Amino acid sequence: MELRAKDNMLIKRRILSQCDILSKALQANDVNYAIVTDMVQSTVTVLESFRSDSFYDKLWTHCTQLTEKCGFKPPKLPRRGIIPARLDGETKAPYETTQQYYNILPTVAVSACSNCNPTQKKWFRIVGRYLLANRPADIKKLRETFDPSEEHKEEFLKFITSDD
């Protein structure tokens, strides 16, 4: 079984088990509004914590240990292809470790594309500016999904509107 599939199964299992606790509380005969409100908030907090790098690191460690224990092959980086020179001559797989490759968090938005090459930055800015100007609802959805606390909002907007 591929590591990404195992990774996804473990994440789904954690999410469903967390939601199951809340579901049982909501279906109880003696539902108390104050307790349910607290449970909803704690469930949301736990689910938001699943997006953190520390959660991903723990999940990665658990998956690799489980893979070793079951006798599966360890994860490998995909073969590095070359992008034609007219498209900047960069490699198709800019990842240095398998953990970076399998990380599903939207690090480009959080890091303001600090690891991107100039061509990637250019196109990310073009798409970002288009969305800001023509599709503000889509930008709002992205922000709500990947940056609900708006911790990276200013940095992201500064990156999108800059020209360096």
mmCIF file with all atom_site columns, C-alpha atoms in Angstrom:
data_model
loop_
_atom_site.group_PDB
_atom_site.id
_atom_site.type_symbol
_atom_site.label_atom_id
_atom_site.label_alt_id
_atom_site.label_comp_id
_atom_site.label_asym_id
_atom_site.label_entity_id
_atom_site.label_seq_id
_atom_site.pdbx_PDB_ins_code
_atom_site.Cartn_x
_atom_site.Cartn_y
_atom_site.Cartn_z
_atom_site.occupancy
_atom_site.B_iso_or_equiv
_atom_site.pdbx_formal_charge
_atom_site.auth_seq_id
_atom_site.auth_comp_id
_atom_site.auth_asym_id
_atom_site.auth_atom_id
_atom_site.pdbx_PDB_model_num
ATOM 1   C CA . MET A 1 1   ? 0.000   0.000  0.000   1.00 0.00 ? 1   MET A CA 1
ATOM 2   C CA . GLU A 1 2   ? 1.363   3.405  -0.898  1.00 0.00 ? 2   GLU A CA 1
ATOM 3   C CA . LEU A 1 3   ? 2.285   5.733  1.958   1.00 0.00 ? 3   LEU A CA 1
ATOM 4   C CA . ARG A 1 4   ? -0.012  8.516  0.709   1.00 0.00 ? 4   ARG A CA 1
ATOM 5   C CA . ALA A 1 5   ? -3.013  6.162  0.891   1.00 0.00 ? 5   ALA A CA 1
ATOM 6   C CA . LYS A 1 6   ? -2.057  5.059  4.398   1.00 0.00 ? 6   LYS A CA 1
ATOM 7   C CA . ASP A 1 7   ? -1.511  8.708  5.375   1.00 0.00 ? 7   ASP A CA 1
ATOM 8   C CA . ASN A 1 8   ? -4.968  9.638  4.058   1.00 0.00 ? 8   ASN A CA 1
ATOM 9   C CA . MET A 1 9   ? -6.622  6.689  5.800   1.00 0.00 ? 9   MET A CA 1
ATOM 10  C CA . LEU A 1 10  ? -5.117  7.659  9.136   1.00 0.00 ? 10  LEU A CA 1
ATOM 11  C CA . ILE A 1 11  ? -6.184  11.288 8.740   1.00 0.00 ? 11  ILE A CA 1
ATOM 12  C CA . LYS A 1 12  ? -9.731  10.262 7.809   1.00 0.00 ? 12  LYS A CA 1
ATOM 13  C CA . ARG A 1 13  ? -9.869  7.879  10.751  1.00 0.00 ? 13  ARG A CA 1
ATOM 14  C CA . ARG A 1 14  ? -8.776  10.641 13.150  1.00 0.00 ? 14  ARG A CA 1
ATOM 15  C CA . ILE A 1 15  ? -11.309 13.089 11.704  1.00 0.00 ? 15  ILE A CA 1
ATOM 16  C CA . LEU A 1 16  ? -14.173 10.601 11.803  1.00 0.00 ? 16  LEU A CA 1
ATOM 17  C CA . SER A 1 17  ? -13.384 9.478  15.349  1.00 0.00 ? 17  SER A CA 1
ATOM 18  C CA . GLN A 1 18  ? -13.277 13.110 16.495  1.00 0.00 ? 18  GLN A CA 1
ATOM 19  C CA . CYS A 1 19  ? -16.615 13.851 14.810  1.00 0.00 ? 19  CYS A CA 1
ATOM 20  C CA . ASP A 1 20  ? -18.123 10.631 16.190  1.00 0.00 ? 20  ASP A CA 1
ATOM 21  C CA . ILE A 1 21  ? -17.657 11.901 19.739  1.00 0.00 ? 21  ILE A CA 1
ATOM 22  C CA . LEU A 1 22  ? -19.582 15.070 18.879  1.00 0.00 ? 22  LEU A CA 1
ATOM 23  C CA . SER A 1 23  ? -22.237 13.105 16.980  1.00 0.00 ? 23  SER A CA 1
ATOM 24  C CA . LYS A 1 24  ? -22.942 10.871 19.976  1.00 0.00 ? 24  LYS A CA 1
ATOM 25  C CA . ALA A 1 25  ? -23.237 13.908 22.250  1.00 0.00 ? 25  ALA A CA 1
ATOM 26  C CA . LEU A 1 26  ? -25.692 15.574 19.869  1.00 0.00 ? 26  LEU A CA 1
ATOM 27  C CA . GLN A 1 27  ? -27.823 12.423 19.687  1.00 0.00 ? 27  GLN A CA 1
ATOM 28  C CA . ALA A 1 28  ? -27.973 11.887 23.441  1.00 0.00 ? 28  ALA A CA 1
ATOM 29  C CA . ASN A 1 29  ? -31.386 12.000 25.155  1.00 0.00 ? 29  ASN A CA 1
ATOM 30  C CA . ASP A 1 30  ? -30.323 14.638 27.672  1.00 0.00 ? 30  ASP A CA 1
ATOM 31  C CA . VAL A 1 31  ? -28.617 17.152 25.363  1.00 0.00 ? 31  VAL A CA 1
ATOM 32  C CA . ASN A 1 32  ? -27.333 20.209 27.216  1.00 0.00 ? 32  ASN A CA 1
ATOM 33  C CA . TYR A 1 33  ? -26.821 23.277 24.998  1.00 0.00 ? 33  TYR A CA 1
ATOM 34  C CA . ALA A 1 34  ? -23.853 24.614 27.005  1.00 0.00 ? 34  ALA A CA 1
ATOM 35  C CA . ILE A 1 35  ? -22.012 21.295 26.926  1.00 0.00 ? 35  ILE A CA 1
ATOM 36  C CA . VAL A 1 36  ? -22.713 20.769 23.221  1.00 0.00 ? 36  VAL A CA 1
ATOM 37  C CA . THR A 1 37  ? -21.470 24.294 22.434  1.00 0.00 ? 37  THR A CA 1
ATOM 38  C CA . ASP A 1 38  ? -18.216 23.552 24.265  1.00 0.00 ? 38  ASP A CA 1
ATOM 39  C CA . MET A 1 39  ? -17.893 20.212 22.466  1.00 0.00 ? 39  MET A CA 1
ATOM 40  C CA . VAL A 1 40  ? -18.427 21.847 19.069  1.00 0.00 ? 40  VAL A CA 1
ATOM 41  C CA . GLN A 1 41  ? -15.724 24.429 19.827  1.00 0.00 ? 41  GLN A CA 1
ATOM 42  C CA . SER A 1 42  ? -13.287 21.784 21.038  1.00 0.00 ? 42  SER A CA 1
ATOM 43  C CA . THR A 1 43  ? -13.994 19.614 17.972  1.00 0.00 ? 43  THR A CA 1
ATOM 44  C CA . VAL A 1 44  ? -13.323 22.569 15.664  1.00 0.00 ? 44  VAL A CA 1
ATOM 45  C CA . THR A 1 45  ? -10.108 23.358 17.568  1.00 0.00 ? 45  THR A CA 1
ATOM 46  C CA . VAL A 1 46  ? -8.899  19.766 17.283  1.00 0.00 ? 46  VAL A CA 1
ATOM 47  C CA . LEU A 1 47  ? -9.740  19.616 13.567  1.00 0.00 ? 47  LEU A CA 1
ATOM 48  C CA . GLU A 1 48  ? -7.895  22.904 12.981  1.00 0.00 ? 48  GLU A CA 1
ATOM 49  C CA . SER A 1 49  ? -4.858  21.488 14.784  1.00 0.00 ? 49  SER A CA 1
ATOM 50  C CA . PHE A 1 50  ? -4.759  18.728 12.150  1.00 0.00 ? 50  PHE A CA 1
ATOM 51  C CA . ARG A 1 51  ? -3.534  21.381 9.693   1.00 0.00 ? 51  ARG A CA 1
ATOM 52  C CA . SER A 1 52  ? -0.410  22.164 11.706  1.00 0.00 ? 52  SER A CA 1
ATOM 53  C CA . ASP A 1 53  ? 3.116   21.100 10.835  1.00 0.00 ? 53  ASP A CA 1
ATOM 54  C CA . SER A 1 54  ? 3.536   19.418 14.221  1.00 0.00 ? 54  SER A CA 1
ATOM 55  C CA . PHE A 1 55  ? 0.498   17.199 13.546  1.00 0.00 ? 55  PHE A CA 1
ATOM 56  C CA . TYR A 1 56  ? 1.879   16.332 10.128  1.00 0.00 ? 56  TYR A CA 1
ATOM 57  C CA . ASP A 1 57  ? 5.291   15.476 11.617  1.00 0.00 ? 57  ASP A CA 1
ATOM 58  C CA . LYS A 1 58  ? 3.670   13.141 14.160  1.00 0.00 ? 58  LYS A CA 1
ATOM 59  C CA . LEU A 1 59  ? 1.516   11.572 11.445  1.00 0.00 ? 59  LEU A CA 1
ATOM 60  C CA . TRP A 1 60  ? 4.561   11.133 9.192   1.00 0.00 ? 60  TRP A CA 1
ATOM 61  C CA . THR A 1 61  ? 6.497   9.386  11.970  1.00 0.00 ? 61  THR A CA 1
ATOM 62  C CA . HIS A 1 62  ? 3.538   7.138  12.752  1.00 0.00 ? 62  HIS A CA 1
ATOM 63  C CA . CYS A 1 63  ? 3.027   6.234  9.068   1.00 0.00 ? 63  CYS A CA 1
ATOM 64  C CA . THR A 1 64  ? 6.685   5.424  8.443   1.00 0.00 ? 64  THR A CA 1
ATOM 65  C CA . GLN A 1 65  ? 6.851   3.278  11.589  1.00 0.00 ? 65  GLN A CA 1
ATOM 66  C CA . LEU A 1 66  ? 3.664   1.480  10.579  1.00 0.00 ? 66  LEU A CA 1
ATOM 67  C CA . THR A 1 67  ? 5.011   0.963  7.064   1.00 0.00 ? 67  THR A CA 1
ATOM 68  C CA . GLU A 1 68  ? 8.236   -0.563 8.444   1.00 0.00 ? 68  GLU A CA 1
ATOM 69  C CA . LYS A 1 69  ? 6.321   -2.755 10.880  1.00 0.00 ? 69  LYS A CA 1
ATOM 70  C CA . CYS A 1 70  ? 4.090   -4.125 8.098   1.00 0.00 ? 70  CYS A CA 1
ATOM 71  C CA . GLY A 1 71  ? 7.061   -4.764 5.816   1.00 0.00 ? 71  GLY A CA 1
ATOM 72  C CA . PHE A 1 72  ? 6.098   -2.305 3.075   1.00 0.00 ? 72  PHE A CA 1
ATOM 73  C CA . LYS A 1 73  ? 8.685   -0.499 0.992   1.00 0.00 ? 73  LYS A CA 1
ATOM 74  C CA . PRO A 1 74  ? 9.782   2.858  2.424   1.00 0.00 ? 74  PRO A CA 1
ATOM 75  C CA . PRO A 1 75  ? 8.546   5.977  0.613   1.00 0.00 ? 75  PRO A CA 1
ATOM 76  C CA . LYS A 1 76  ? 10.658  7.341  -2.230  1.00 0.00 ? 76  LYS A CA 1
ATOM 77  C CA . LEU A 1 77  ? 10.736  10.590 -4.104  1.00 0.00 ? 77  LEU A CA 1
ATOM 78  C CA . PRO A 1 78  ? 9.392   10.453 -7.640  1.00 0.00 ? 78  PRO A CA 1
ATOM 79  C CA . ARG A 1 79  ? 11.933  10.427 -10.439 1.00 0.00 ? 79  ARG A CA 1
ATOM 80  C CA . ARG A 1 80  ? 13.127  13.955 -11.110 1.00 0.00 ? 80  ARG A CA 1
ATOM 81  C CA . GLY A 1 81  ? 12.245  14.999 -14.629 1.00 0.00 ? 81  GLY A CA 1
ATOM 82  C CA . ILE A 1 82  ? 13.617  18.097 -16.311 1.00 0.00 ? 82  ILE A CA 1
ATOM 83  C CA . ILE A 1 83  ? 11.382  20.939 -17.426 1.00 0.00 ? 83  ILE A CA 1
ATOM 84  C CA . PRO A 1 84  ? 12.348  22.294 -20.859 1.00 0.00 ? 84  PRO A CA 1
ATOM 85  C CA . ALA A 1 85  ? 14.719  25.288 -20.777 1.00 0.00 ? 85  ALA A CA 1
ATOM 86  C CA . ARG A 1 86  ? 12.065  27.601 -22.195 1.00 0.00 ? 86  ARG A CA 1
ATOM 87  C CA . LEU A 1 87  ? 10.122  27.030 -18.968 1.00 0.00 ? 87  LEU A CA 1
ATOM 88  C CA . ASP A 1 88  ? 13.038  27.979 -16.692 1.00 0.00 ? 88  ASP A CA 1
ATOM 89  C CA . GLY A 1 89  ? 14.987  24.698 -16.726 1.00 0.00 ? 89  GLY A CA 1
ATOM 90  C CA . GLU A 1 90  ? 13.972  23.761 -13.188 1.00 0.00 ? 90  GLU A CA 1
ATOM 91  C CA . THR A 1 91  ? 13.257  20.203 -12.095 1.00 0.00 ? 91  THR A CA 1
ATOM 92  C CA . LYS A 1 92  ? 9.707   18.907 -11.855 1.00 0.00 ? 92  LYS A CA 1
ATOM 93  C CA . ALA A 1 93  ? 10.204  17.671 -8.291  1.00 0.00 ? 93  ALA A CA 1
ATOM 94  C CA . PRO A 1 94  ? 11.705  20.417 -6.120  1.00 0.00 ? 94  PRO A CA 1
ATOM 95  C CA . TYR A 1 95  ? 11.409  18.294 -2.971  1.00 0.00 ? 95  TYR A CA 1
ATOM 96  C CA . GLU A 1 96  ? 14.526  17.223 -1.106  1.00 0.00 ? 96  GLU A CA 1
ATOM 97  C CA . THR A 1 97  ? 12.969  14.642 1.200   1.00 0.00 ? 97  THR A CA 1
ATOM 98  C CA . THR A 1 98  ? 10.065  12.246 0.978   1.00 0.00 ? 98  THR A CA 1
ATOM 99  C CA . GLN A 1 99  ? 8.453   13.991 3.939   1.00 0.00 ? 99  GLN A CA 1
ATOM 100 C CA . GLN A 1 100 ? 8.361   17.263 1.989   1.00 0.00 ? 100 GLN A CA 1
ATOM 101 C CA . TYR A 1 101 ? 6.880   15.449 -0.999  1.00 0.00 ? 101 TYR A CA 1
ATOM 102 C CA . TYR A 1 102 ? 4.061   13.887 0.989   1.00 0.00 ? 102 TYR A CA 1
ATOM 103 C CA . ASN A 1 103 ? 3.251   17.004 3.002   1.00 0.00 ? 103 ASN A CA 1
ATOM 104 C CA . ILE A 1 104 ? -0.247  18.068 1.947   1.00 0.00 ? 104 ILE A CA 1
ATOM 105 C CA . LEU A 1 105 ? -0.317  21.418 3.718   1.00 0.00 ? 105 LEU A CA 1
ATOM 106 C CA . PRO A 1 106 ? -0.517  24.539 1.542   1.00 0.00 ? 106 PRO A CA 1
ATOM 107 C CA . THR A 1 107 ? 2.946   25.799 2.409   1.00 0.00 ? 107 THR A CA 1
ATOM 108 C CA . VAL A 1 108 ? 3.158   28.110 -0.600  1.00 0.00 ? 108 VAL A CA 1
ATOM 109 C CA . ALA A 1 109 ? 0.416   30.355 0.757   1.00 0.00 ? 109 ALA A CA 1
ATOM 110 C CA . VAL A 1 110 ? 1.784   30.280 4.298   1.00 0.00 ? 110 VAL A CA 1
ATOM 111 C CA . SER A 1 111 ? 5.420   30.944 3.366   1.00 0.00 ? 111 SER A CA 1
ATOM 112 C CA . ALA A 1 112 ? 4.637   33.555 0.691   1.00 0.00 ? 112 ALA A CA 1
ATOM 113 C CA . CYS A 1 113 ? 6.313   31.288 -1.844  1.00 0.00 ? 113 CYS A CA 1
ATOM 114 C CA . SER A 1 114 ? 9.741   31.607 -0.177  1.00 0.00 ? 114 SER A CA 1
ATOM 115 C CA . ASN A 1 115 ? 10.917  28.314 -1.739  1.00 0.00 ? 115 ASN A CA 1
ATOM 116 C CA . CYS A 1 116 ? 9.575   29.101 -5.218  1.00 0.00 ? 116 CYS A CA 1
ATOM 117 C CA . ASN A 1 117 ? 11.784  29.876 -8.193  1.00 0.00 ? 117 ASN A CA 1
ATOM 118 C CA . PRO A 1 118 ? 11.217  33.181 -10.075 1.00 0.00 ? 118 PRO A CA 1
ATOM 119 C CA . THR A 1 119 ? 8.928   31.619 -12.687 1.00 0.00 ? 119 THR A CA 1
ATOM 120 C CA . GLN A 1 120 ? 6.753   29.967 -10.044 1.00 0.00 ? 120 GLN A CA 1
ATOM 121 C CA . LYS A 1 121 ? 6.520   33.262 -8.129  1.00 0.00 ? 121 LYS A CA 1
ATOM 122 C CA . LYS A 1 122 ? 5.548   35.101 -11.316 1.00 0.00 ? 122 LYS A CA 1
ATOM 123 C CA . TRP A 1 123 ? 2.709   32.712 -12.153 1.00 0.00 ? 123 TRP A CA 1
ATOM 124 C CA . PHE A 1 124 ? 1.522   32.451 -8.558  1.00 0.00 ? 124 PHE A CA 1
ATOM 125 C CA . ARG A 1 125 ? 1.258   36.270 -8.485  1.00 0.00 ? 125 ARG A CA 1
ATOM 126 C CA . ILE A 1 126 ? -0.594  36.377 -11.819 1.00 0.00 ? 126 ILE A CA 1
ATOM 127 C CA . VAL A 1 127 ? -3.171  33.856 -10.604 1.00 0.00 ? 127 VAL A CA 1
ATOM 128 C CA . GLY A 1 128 ? -3.428  35.531 -7.187  1.00 0.00 ? 128 GLY A CA 1
ATOM 129 C CA . ARG A 1 129 ? -3.987  38.990 -8.696  1.00 0.00 ? 129 ARG A CA 1
ATOM 130 C CA . TYR A 1 130 ? -6.639  37.621 -11.034 1.00 0.00 ? 130 TYR A CA 1
ATOM 131 C CA . LEU A 1 131 ? -8.473  35.968 -8.136  1.00 0.00 ? 131 LEU A CA 1
ATOM 132 C CA . LEU A 1 132 ? -8.243  39.132 -6.023  1.00 0.00 ? 132 LEU A CA 1
ATOM 133 C CA . ALA A 1 133 ? -9.638  41.291 -8.826  1.00 0.00 ? 133 ALA A CA 1
ATOM 134 C CA . ASN A 1 134 ? -12.216 38.965 -10.373 1.00 0.00 ? 134 ASN A CA 1
ATOM 135 C CA . ARG A 1 135 ? -13.036 36.195 -7.898  1.00 0.00 ? 135 ARG A CA 1
ATOM 136 C CA . PRO A 1 136 ? -13.029 37.625 -4.346  1.00 0.00 ? 136 PRO A CA 1
ATOM 137 C CA . ALA A 1 137 ? -15.396 34.885 -3.150  1.00 0.00 ? 137 ALA A CA 1
ATOM 138 C CA . ASP A 1 138 ? -12.825 32.249 -4.150  1.00 0.00 ? 138 ASP A CA 1
ATOM 139 C CA . ILE A 1 139 ? -10.061 34.102 -2.289  1.00 0.00 ? 139 ILE A CA 1
ATOM 140 C CA . LYS A 1 140 ? -12.347 34.241 0.755   1.00 0.00 ? 140 LYS A CA 1
ATOM 141 C CA . LYS A 1 141 ? -12.951 30.456 0.566   1.00 0.00 ? 141 LYS A CA 1
ATOM 142 C CA . LEU A 1 142 ? -9.220  29.787 0.278   1.00 0.00 ? 142 LEU A CA 1
ATOM 143 C CA . ARG A 1 143 ? -8.501  32.051 3.230   1.00 0.00 ? 143 ARG A CA 1
ATOM 144 C CA . GLU A 1 144 ? -11.226 30.418 5.357   1.00 0.00 ? 144 GLU A CA 1
ATOM 145 C CA . THR A 1 145 ? -9.880  26.976 4.503   1.00 0.00 ? 145 THR A CA 1
ATOM 146 C CA . PHE A 1 146 ? -6.135  27.483 4.801   1.00 0.00 ? 146 PHE A CA 1
ATOM 147 C CA . ASP A 1 147 ? -5.773  30.546 7.041   1.00 0.00 ? 147 ASP A CA 1
ATOM 148 C CA . PRO A 1 148 ? -8.907  30.778 9.229   1.00 0.00 ? 148 PRO A CA 1
ATOM 149 C CA . SER A 1 149 ? -7.155  32.893 11.869  1.00 0.00 ? 149 SER A CA 1
ATOM 150 C CA . GLU A 1 150 ? -5.888  35.254 9.120   1.00 0.00 ? 150 GLU A CA 1
ATOM 151 C CA . GLU A 1 151 ? -2.404  34.864 10.574  1.00 0.00 ? 151 GLU A CA 1
ATOM 152 C CA . HIS A 1 152 ? -0.781  35.021 7.129   1.00 0.00 ? 152 HIS A CA 1
ATOM 153 C CA . LYS A 1 153 ? -3.234  37.366 5.373   1.00 0.00 ? 153 LYS A CA 1
ATOM 154 C CA . GLU A 1 154 ? -1.068  40.511 5.250   1.00 0.00 ? 154 GLU A CA 1
ATOM 155 C CA . GLU A 1 155 ? 2.081   38.625 4.254   1.00 0.00 ? 155 GLU A CA 1
ATOM 156 C CA . PHE A 1 156 ? 0.188   36.810 1.482   1.00 0.00 ? 156 PHE A CA 1
ATOM 157 C CA . LEU A 1 157 ? -1.396  40.017 0.126   1.00 0.00 ? 157 LEU A CA 1
ATOM 158 C CA . LYS A 1 158 ? 1.972   41.792 0.203   1.00 0.00 ? 158 LYS A CA 1
ATOM 159 C CA . PHE A 1 159 ? 3.519   38.914 -1.764  1.00 0.00 ? 159 PHE A CA 1
ATOM 160 C CA . ILE A 1 160 ? 0.715   38.849 -4.366  1.00 0.00 ? 160 ILE A CA 1
ATOM 161 C CA . THR A 1 161 ? 0.839   42.607 -4.970  1.00 0.00 ? 161 THR A CA 1
ATOM 162 C CA . SER A 1 162 ? 4.648   42.946 -5.021  1.00 0.00 ? 162 SER A CA 1
ATOM 163 C CA . ASP A 1 163 ? 6.759   42.832 -8.182  1.00 0.00 ? 163 ASP A CA 1
ATOM 164 C CA . ASP A 1 164 ? 10.167  41.516 -7.009  1.00 0.00 ? 164 ASP A CA 1
#
